Short mmCIF file of C-alpha atoms in Angstrom, two decimals:
data_model
loop_
_atom_site.label_atom_id
_atom_site.label_comp_id
_atom_site.label_asym_id
_atom_site.label_seq_id
_atom_site.Cartn_x
_atom_site.Cartn_y
_atom_site.Cartn_z
CA MET A 7 96.79 70.47 73.04
CA SER A 8 93.94 72.90 72.26
CA LYS A 9 91.62 74.32 74.89
CA GLN A 10 88.25 72.62 75.30
CA PHE A 11 86.98 74.56 78.32
CA PHE A 12 88.77 77.91 78.38
CA GLY A 13 87.70 80.51 75.84
CA THR A 14 88.75 84.12 75.30
CA ASP A 15 87.85 85.01 78.89
CA GLY A 16 87.85 81.95 81.11
CA ILE A 17 85.22 79.22 81.07
CA ARG A 18 81.71 80.32 80.15
CA GLY A 19 78.38 78.80 79.20
CA ARG A 20 74.73 78.15 80.05
CA THR A 21 74.44 76.99 83.65
CA ASN A 22 73.53 73.36 84.33
CA GLN A 23 74.42 72.57 80.72
CA GLY A 24 77.68 71.52 79.12
CA ALA A 25 80.72 72.65 81.09
CA MET A 26 78.97 75.10 83.40
CA THR A 27 77.77 72.65 86.07
CA ALA A 28 78.48 72.29 89.77
CA ALA A 29 80.47 69.13 89.07
CA THR A 30 82.73 70.93 86.59
CA ALA A 31 83.14 73.90 88.92
CA MET A 32 84.27 71.59 91.72
CA LYS A 33 86.73 69.89 89.39
CA VAL A 34 88.08 73.28 88.24
CA GLY A 35 88.60 74.18 91.89
CA GLN A 36 90.52 70.96 92.49
CA ALA A 37 92.61 71.38 89.33
CA ALA A 38 93.40 75.07 89.85
CA GLY A 39 94.11 74.42 93.50
CA THR A 40 96.49 71.60 92.64
CA ARG A 41 98.19 73.73 90.00
CA PHE A 42 98.90 76.51 92.49
CA LEU A 43 99.94 74.37 95.47
CA ARG A 44 103.50 75.64 95.46
CA GLY A 45 105.78 75.76 98.48
CA THR A 46 105.11 74.81 102.07
CA HIS A 47 103.02 77.82 103.13
CA ARG A 48 99.29 77.58 103.88
CA HIS A 49 97.66 78.11 100.50
CA ARG A 50 94.78 80.48 99.87
CA VAL A 51 92.27 81.27 97.12
CA VAL A 52 90.06 84.36 96.84
CA ILE A 53 86.60 83.87 95.30
CA GLY A 54 84.25 86.63 94.18
CA LYS A 55 81.08 86.53 92.11
CA ASP A 56 78.51 88.74 90.45
CA THR A 57 74.80 88.69 91.26
CA ARG A 58 73.57 85.76 89.13
CA LEU A 59 71.31 83.18 90.72
CA SER A 60 73.70 80.41 89.74
CA GLY A 61 76.54 82.10 91.60
CA TYR A 62 75.52 80.39 94.84
CA MET A 63 75.74 76.95 93.24
CA LEU A 64 79.08 77.51 91.53
CA GLU A 65 80.62 79.28 94.52
CA ASN A 66 79.81 76.39 96.85
CA ALA A 67 81.07 73.85 94.32
CA MET A 68 84.36 75.68 93.93
CA VAL A 69 84.77 75.98 97.70
CA ALA A 70 84.40 72.19 97.88
CA GLY A 71 86.97 71.73 95.13
CA PHE A 72 89.60 74.05 96.56
CA THR A 73 89.26 72.92 100.17
CA SER A 74 89.39 69.25 99.15
CA VAL A 75 92.94 69.72 97.83
CA GLY A 76 94.06 71.69 100.89
CA MET A 77 93.46 75.32 99.97
CA ASP A 78 91.86 77.82 102.34
CA VAL A 79 89.13 79.93 100.74
CA VAL A 80 88.36 83.62 101.25
CA LEU A 81 84.86 84.53 100.03
CA LEU A 82 84.22 88.11 98.89
CA GLY A 83 80.57 87.83 97.87
CA PRO A 84 79.33 90.03 95.00
CA MET A 85 82.33 92.08 93.89
CA PRO A 86 83.67 93.41 90.56
CA THR A 87 86.19 91.33 88.63
CA PRO A 88 88.97 93.91 89.22
CA ALA A 89 88.31 93.69 92.96
CA VAL A 90 89.09 89.97 92.86
CA ALA A 91 92.32 90.68 90.98
CA LEU A 92 93.27 93.37 93.51
CA LEU A 93 92.44 91.32 96.62
CA THR A 94 94.20 88.24 95.27
CA ARG A 95 97.43 90.24 95.43
CA GLU A 96 96.59 92.14 98.60
CA LEU A 97 95.71 89.01 100.57
CA ARG A 98 98.80 87.19 99.25
CA ALA A 99 96.57 84.52 97.75
CA ASP A 100 97.88 81.84 95.40
CA VAL A 101 94.95 82.10 93.00
CA GLY A 102 91.84 84.22 92.50
CA VAL A 103 88.45 83.27 91.05
CA MET A 104 85.69 85.43 89.64
CA ILE A 105 82.38 83.67 89.00
CA SER A 106 80.74 85.72 86.28
CA ALA A 107 79.62 85.68 82.65
CA SER A 108 80.32 89.41 82.37
CA HIS A 109 77.75 91.06 80.05
CA ASN A 110 75.84 87.84 79.27
CA PRO A 111 72.26 87.21 80.53
CA TYR A 112 71.68 85.61 83.92
CA GLU A 113 71.19 82.10 82.50
CA ASP A 114 74.92 82.03 81.64
CA ASN A 115 77.81 82.00 84.05
CA GLY A 116 81.56 81.66 83.91
CA ILE A 117 84.79 81.15 85.80
CA LYS A 118 87.74 83.54 85.46
CA LEU A 119 91.02 82.67 87.14
CA PHE A 120 93.81 84.98 88.31
CA GLY A 121 97.34 84.14 89.34
CA PRO A 122 99.00 85.39 92.54
CA ASP A 123 100.15 88.52 90.66
CA GLY A 124 96.53 89.54 90.00
CA PHE A 125 96.78 88.95 86.25
CA LYS A 126 94.62 86.49 84.34
CA LEU A 127 96.21 83.09 83.86
CA SER A 128 98.65 82.39 81.07
CA ASP A 129 97.86 79.94 78.27
CA GLU A 130 100.33 77.56 79.90
CA ASP A 131 98.42 77.55 83.19
CA GLU A 132 95.03 77.22 81.48
CA LEU A 133 96.25 74.25 79.41
CA ALA A 134 97.69 72.59 82.52
CA ILE A 135 94.38 72.99 84.35
CA GLU A 136 92.46 71.67 81.33
CA LYS A 137 94.63 68.55 81.30
CA MET A 138 93.95 67.94 84.97
CA LEU A 139 90.18 68.17 84.44
CA GLY A 140 90.38 64.77 82.77
CA GLU A 141 92.55 63.20 85.45
CA GLU A 142 92.01 61.72 88.89
CA LEU A 143 93.53 64.25 91.27
CA GLY A 144 94.97 63.61 94.68
CA LEU A 145 93.02 64.93 97.67
CA ALA A 146 94.38 66.43 100.86
CA ALA A 147 94.76 64.32 103.97
CA SER A 148 91.86 64.67 106.42
CA GLU A 149 93.82 66.98 108.68
CA ASP A 150 94.89 69.19 105.76
CA ILE A 151 91.48 69.97 104.24
CA GLY A 152 91.09 73.70 103.74
CA ARG A 153 88.83 76.13 105.60
CA ALA A 154 86.50 78.79 104.17
CA ARG A 155 85.70 82.20 105.59
CA ARG A 156 83.96 85.32 104.34
CA ILE A 157 85.59 88.72 104.82
CA GLU A 158 83.23 91.57 105.54
CA ASP A 159 85.41 94.52 104.55
CA ALA A 160 86.09 93.49 100.94
CA ARG A 161 83.98 96.34 99.53
CA GLY A 162 85.79 98.90 101.65
CA ARG A 163 89.21 97.65 100.60
CA TYR A 164 88.32 97.83 96.92
CA MET A 165 86.67 101.24 97.21
CA HIS A 166 89.78 102.63 98.91
CA ALA A 167 91.94 101.46 95.99
CA VAL A 168 89.47 102.83 93.44
CA LYS A 169 89.33 106.27 95.04
CA ALA A 170 93.12 106.37 95.28
CA SER A 171 93.26 106.27 91.46
CA LEU A 172 91.72 109.75 91.30
CA PRO A 173 94.28 112.60 91.44
CA SER A 174 94.46 113.81 95.04
CA LEU A 175 93.43 117.39 94.27
CA VAL A 176 90.36 116.40 92.25
CA ARG A 177 86.94 116.31 93.88
CA LEU A 178 83.62 115.56 92.26
CA ASP A 179 81.65 118.23 94.15
CA GLY A 180 79.00 119.82 91.98
CA LEU A 181 78.82 116.92 89.52
CA LYS A 182 75.54 115.09 89.08
CA ILE A 183 76.31 111.58 87.88
CA ALA A 184 73.85 108.95 86.70
CA VAL A 185 75.26 105.47 87.35
CA ASP A 186 73.93 102.23 85.85
CA CYS A 187 75.43 99.18 87.53
CA ALA A 188 73.59 96.59 85.38
CA ASN A 189 72.14 95.00 88.55
CA GLY A 190 75.58 93.44 88.77
CA ALA A 191 78.67 93.14 90.89
CA ALA A 192 79.30 96.89 91.36
CA TYR A 193 75.78 97.75 92.49
CA GLN A 194 77.07 98.87 95.89
CA VAL A 195 80.69 99.89 95.39
CA ALA A 196 80.48 102.15 92.32
CA PRO A 197 77.72 104.55 93.47
CA SER A 198 79.26 104.66 96.94
CA ALA A 199 82.75 105.50 95.62
CA PHE A 200 81.45 108.34 93.43
CA TRP A 201 79.31 109.69 96.30
CA GLU A 202 82.20 109.59 98.77
CA LEU A 203 84.23 111.71 96.33
CA GLY A 204 81.57 114.42 96.44
CA ALA A 205 79.22 113.71 93.53
CA GLU A 206 75.44 113.72 93.55
CA ILE A 207 74.34 110.26 92.42
CA VAL A 208 71.33 109.06 90.47
CA ALA A 209 71.64 105.27 90.56
CA VAL A 210 69.85 102.71 88.39
CA GLY A 211 70.52 99.01 87.90
CA VAL A 212 71.24 98.64 91.61
CA SER A 213 68.50 96.19 92.64
CA PRO A 214 69.77 92.73 91.71
CA ASN A 215 67.42 89.79 92.17
CA GLY A 216 69.54 87.04 90.63
CA LYS A 217 67.81 87.17 87.27
CA ASN A 218 67.96 90.82 86.15
CA ILE A 219 71.72 91.23 85.69
CA ASN A 220 72.38 93.04 82.37
CA LYS A 221 68.66 92.90 81.58
CA ALA A 222 67.80 96.05 79.58
CA CYS A 223 70.48 97.94 81.51
CA GLY A 224 74.24 98.35 81.86
CA SER A 225 76.95 98.98 79.29
CA THR A 226 75.41 96.67 76.67
CA HIS A 227 71.95 98.28 76.95
CA PRO A 228 72.62 102.01 77.45
CA GLY A 229 69.05 103.12 76.70
CA LEU A 230 68.07 103.19 80.38
CA LEU A 231 71.07 105.35 81.25
CA GLN A 232 70.43 107.70 78.33
CA GLU A 233 66.87 108.26 79.55
CA THR A 234 68.05 108.70 83.14
CA VAL A 235 70.74 111.25 82.26
CA VAL A 236 68.34 113.41 80.26
CA SER A 237 65.37 113.15 82.65
CA SER A 238 67.47 113.85 85.77
CA GLY A 239 69.59 116.61 84.22
CA ALA A 240 72.79 114.74 85.06
CA ASP A 241 76.15 116.07 83.87
CA ILE A 242 77.28 112.61 82.73
CA GLY A 243 76.24 108.97 82.84
CA ILE A 244 78.39 105.96 83.75
CA ALA A 245 77.35 102.45 82.64
CA LEU A 246 79.10 99.29 83.84
CA ASP A 247 78.47 95.68 82.88
CA GLY A 248 77.63 92.72 85.09
CA ASP A 249 81.13 92.25 86.50
CA ALA A 250 82.13 95.93 86.18
CA ASP A 251 85.19 95.53 83.99
CA ARG A 252 83.54 97.51 81.15
CA LEU A 253 82.64 101.18 80.92
CA ILE A 254 80.36 103.03 78.55
CA VAL A 255 79.69 106.76 79.08
CA VAL A 256 76.65 108.88 78.21
CA ASP A 257 77.09 112.66 77.87
CA GLU A 258 74.63 115.23 79.21
CA LYS A 259 72.71 115.19 75.92
CA GLY A 260 72.12 111.45 76.17
CA GLN A 261 74.67 110.51 73.50
CA VAL A 262 76.58 107.25 73.98
CA VAL A 263 80.37 107.42 74.20
CA ASP A 264 82.05 104.07 73.49
CA GLY A 265 85.39 102.62 74.49
CA ASP A 266 87.22 104.09 71.51
CA GLN A 267 86.37 107.66 72.52
CA ILE A 268 87.26 106.88 76.13
CA MET A 269 90.66 105.52 75.08
CA ALA A 270 91.21 108.61 72.94
CA LEU A 271 90.50 110.85 75.93
CA ILE A 272 92.55 108.99 78.52
CA GLY A 273 95.45 108.37 76.13
CA SER A 274 95.68 111.97 74.95
CA GLN A 275 95.31 113.33 78.50
CA LEU A 276 98.15 111.15 79.80
CA ALA A 277 100.29 112.01 76.77
CA ALA A 278 99.82 115.74 77.42
CA ARG A 279 101.08 115.20 80.98
CA GLY A 280 104.01 113.05 79.85
CA GLU A 281 102.55 110.01 81.61
CA LEU A 282 101.59 107.83 78.63
CA ARG A 283 103.93 104.88 78.17
CA GLY A 284 104.59 102.84 75.05
CA GLY A 285 104.06 105.73 72.65
CA GLY A 286 100.37 105.07 72.21
CA VAL A 287 97.36 102.93 73.08
CA VAL A 288 96.62 99.22 72.64
CA ALA A 289 93.23 98.22 71.21
CA THR A 290 91.78 95.34 69.22
CA VAL A 291 91.08 94.92 65.53
CA MET A 292 87.50 96.04 66.24
CA SER A 293 88.42 99.59 67.25
CA ASN A 294 87.31 102.25 64.80
CA LEU A 295 89.65 103.62 62.16
CA GLY A 296 88.72 107.06 63.47
CA LEU A 297 90.54 106.31 66.73
CA GLU A 298 93.66 105.30 64.84
CA ARG A 299 93.60 108.50 62.79
CA PHE A 300 93.00 110.66 65.89
CA LEU A 301 95.95 109.14 67.74
CA GLN A 302 98.19 109.54 64.69
CA GLY A 303 97.25 113.22 64.66
CA GLN A 304 98.52 113.40 68.25
CA GLY A 305 101.78 111.73 67.30
CA LEU A 306 100.68 108.50 68.98
CA ASN A 307 100.33 104.93 67.76
CA LEU A 308 97.41 102.51 67.91
CA GLU A 309 98.63 98.97 68.48
CA ARG A 310 95.99 96.41 67.42
CA THR A 311 95.52 92.89 68.81
CA LYS A 312 93.08 90.05 68.44
CA VAL A 313 89.70 90.50 70.13
CA GLY A 314 89.75 89.90 73.88
CA ASP A 315 91.10 91.92 76.75
CA ARG A 316 93.68 89.24 77.54
CA HIS A 317 95.32 89.87 74.15
CA VAL A 318 95.28 93.62 74.82
CA LEU A 319 96.89 93.05 78.20
CA GLU A 320 99.59 90.76 76.79
CA ARG A 321 100.61 93.42 74.25
CA MET A 322 100.55 96.12 76.92
CA LYS A 323 102.90 94.12 79.12
CA THR A 324 105.34 93.21 76.34
CA GLY A 325 105.34 96.72 74.83
CA GLY A 326 105.41 98.75 78.03
CA PHE A 327 102.00 100.40 77.46
CA ASN A 328 99.85 101.66 80.32
CA VAL A 329 96.56 102.33 78.44
CA GLY A 330 94.60 99.77 76.47
CA GLY A 331 91.09 98.58 75.91
CA GLU A 332 88.28 97.58 73.62
CA GLN A 333 85.57 99.44 71.77
CA SER A 334 83.07 97.51 73.91
CA GLY A 335 84.32 99.33 76.98
CA HIS A 336 87.02 97.17 78.55
CA MET A 337 89.53 99.70 79.87
CA ILE A 338 92.88 98.48 81.19
CA LEU A 339 94.90 101.13 83.01
CA LEU A 340 98.00 99.38 84.28
CA ASP A 341 98.97 102.28 86.52
CA HIS A 342 95.94 101.39 88.64
CA ALA A 343 94.80 97.82 87.96
CA THR A 344 95.89 94.48 86.50
CA THR A 345 92.69 93.93 84.53
CA GLY A 346 89.83 95.94 83.07
CA ASP A 347 88.18 98.19 85.65
CA GLY A 348 85.16 100.24 84.60
CA THR A 349 84.99 102.22 87.83
CA VAL A 350 88.66 103.25 87.74
CA ALA A 351 88.34 104.23 84.08
CA ALA A 352 85.22 106.24 84.90
CA LEU A 353 87.16 108.20 87.51
CA GLN A 354 89.78 109.16 84.92
CA VAL A 355 86.98 110.46 82.68
CA LEU A 356 85.40 112.35 85.59
CA ALA A 357 88.76 113.86 86.55
CA ALA A 358 89.19 115.15 82.99
CA LEU A 359 85.66 116.56 83.09
CA VAL A 360 86.33 118.44 86.32
CA GLN A 361 89.74 119.73 85.27
CA SER A 362 88.63 120.86 81.81
CA GLY A 363 85.53 122.73 82.95
CA LYS A 364 83.83 121.53 79.76
CA ARG A 365 80.53 119.77 79.27
CA ALA A 366 80.77 116.03 78.67
CA SER A 367 79.55 116.44 75.09
CA GLU A 368 82.45 118.81 74.37
CA LEU A 369 85.09 116.72 76.11
CA LEU A 370 84.19 113.19 75.05
CA HIS A 371 83.69 113.38 71.29
CA LEU A 372 87.28 113.71 70.13
CA PHE A 373 86.87 112.23 66.66
CA ASP A 374 84.18 111.26 64.18
CA PRO A 375 84.05 107.49 63.80
CA VAL A 376 84.12 106.23 60.23
CA PRO A 377 81.09 104.15 59.20
CA GLN A 378 81.43 100.70 60.76
CA LEU A 379 79.07 97.73 60.52
CA LEU A 380 79.20 94.42 62.41
CA ARG A 381 76.92 91.47 61.70
CA ASN A 382 76.89 87.95 63.12
CA VAL A 383 76.14 84.87 61.02
CA ARG A 384 75.26 81.71 62.94
CA PHE A 385 76.53 78.38 61.62
CA ALA A 386 75.77 74.77 62.53
CA GLY A 387 79.24 73.30 62.13
CA GLY A 388 82.29 73.02 59.95
CA LYS A 389 84.64 75.85 59.01
CA PRO A 390 82.77 78.31 56.78
CA LEU A 391 85.73 80.67 56.46
CA GLU A 392 87.73 77.97 54.67
CA GLU A 393 85.15 77.58 51.88
CA GLY A 394 86.25 78.85 48.47
CA SER A 395 83.09 80.89 47.88
CA VAL A 396 83.53 82.69 51.19
CA LYS A 397 87.19 83.42 50.49
CA ALA A 398 86.19 84.86 47.10
CA ALA A 399 83.54 87.10 48.68
CA ILE A 400 86.09 88.40 51.18
CA ALA A 401 88.59 89.14 48.41
CA ASP A 402 85.94 91.02 46.42
CA ALA A 403 84.95 93.05 49.48
CA GLU A 404 88.57 93.99 50.16
CA ALA A 405 88.94 95.14 46.57
CA SER A 406 85.77 97.25 46.81
CA LEU A 407 87.10 99.10 49.85
CA ASN A 408 90.26 99.81 47.85
CA GLY A 409 92.48 100.67 50.78
CA LYS A 410 89.91 103.10 52.25
CA GLY A 411 88.72 100.81 54.99
CA ARG A 412 89.18 97.53 56.85
CA LEU A 413 87.61 94.09 57.07
CA VAL A 414 87.63 91.90 60.18
CA ILE A 415 86.08 88.46 59.77
CA ARG A 416 86.46 85.99 62.61
CA PRO A 417 84.67 83.17 64.43
CA SER A 418 83.39 84.08 67.88
CA GLY A 419 85.29 82.64 70.81
CA THR A 420 82.11 82.09 72.84
CA GLU A 421 79.34 81.01 70.42
CA PRO A 422 78.92 79.39 66.96
CA VAL A 423 78.82 82.58 64.91
CA ILE A 424 81.03 84.27 62.35
CA ARG A 425 81.51 87.97 63.07
CA VAL A 426 81.76 90.10 59.93
CA MET A 427 82.91 93.69 60.40
CA ALA A 428 83.75 96.31 57.81
CA GLU A 429 84.53 99.99 58.08
CA GLY A 430 85.44 102.71 55.65
CA ASP A 431 84.83 106.29 54.60
CA HIS A 432 81.66 105.48 52.65
CA ALA A 433 78.71 103.83 54.40
CA GLY A 434 77.30 102.32 51.22
CA GLU A 435 80.52 100.50 50.42
CA VAL A 436 80.73 99.21 54.00
CA GLU A 437 77.16 97.89 53.94
CA ALA A 438 77.67 96.20 50.56
CA ALA A 439 80.89 94.53 51.71
CA VAL A 440 79.30 93.11 54.87
CA ALA A 441 76.17 91.96 53.03
CA SER A 442 78.13 90.09 50.37
CA ILE A 443 80.30 88.24 52.90
CA CYS A 444 77.33 87.37 55.14
CA GLN A 445 75.42 85.98 52.18
CA ALA A 446 78.40 83.80 51.21
CA VAL A 447 78.75 82.48 54.78
CA GLU A 448 75.00 81.79 55.06
CA LYS A 449 75.05 79.66 51.89
CA VAL A 450 77.69 77.31 53.28
CA ALA A 451 76.84 77.55 57.01
CA GLY A 452 73.96 75.08 56.78
#
């Protein structure tokens, strides 16, 4: 059975269209609740959300679904995705839910599910829940319907865990940090955590109104943070996305530092202290060849996976790694969290900045990325990558790179587009390779 609802990161889509309706959310609550009704104890689910307008609708629908099958609900309100993972474990809950579409615009929303261990659900659990979405599920007896309550100290609990990830002797006194929270889930906790550790804070993207999440701000739109860092004279800039599981950094000159450079820094720092496990770092096929070459120069490996932080996490767990992530900024540090956590990753970068005594521009540019180009080609239907003309174009492009670069061509897991990426030592060859493949896809995409 293939998945119809779950994609690379939970269920996601345009709200009040397709799968992302209140009716579906209630059914997901009933199915997930039924799946995790195990044992005779009183069952509990933790639900958090980001700041999207549709969060109210989906939250209430999921409360109805979970309580109708006998689960009690703990509501966190707007909180980062990693906070939901953390509090699912801490509150001994049976399942956790994050209502968020991450870096997408406010019109979209999504549902991410966590097991009692704080990790995202396995394929087995997702498939079981999908099957139940098409079935008539049993409801709890009247006297067994669940209750819902909101806990007021959720932010404090998460902030305490975040601050504990910073080495005990490190303080942020004297640092001026610009923080862009994307008008999203971390708009309160991230600036507060950095301030409590001694930093001077210049905060932007901290005025959510339900419709401005990720809008011209946050990790996917770093321009606002670049301007803020330079104009305020900040030492460094920290950009999160809507649910705060991604991190992008801006140095004091306003230059963007992506996830590959962040992984290079954290991985090499831990290796120097003898704390890096697995012999290297886990990243996806989209990470730059420059990162791979840098790590090899340090005697470390780069393990590559399919795109998606869940694939990174699976490889980390099976291979015993403690550092992994994506070029887009997902940073998974298993010593501190069970999922990507932009705020925790930012603290590791800030600790390195304090301990090194260097400027951010000196510390954070550890390698020169090789030329890399990514383009998306939209298609109406069918399987363009199986067409003979497209296969021929890909083979020609591989031959042109002649072992001096890489191609990654894949369908998106969230929208009807083919992603075409090439990288290599010569920009002209990279551009020509991508152009030829895109043209071939366009001709058959219809």
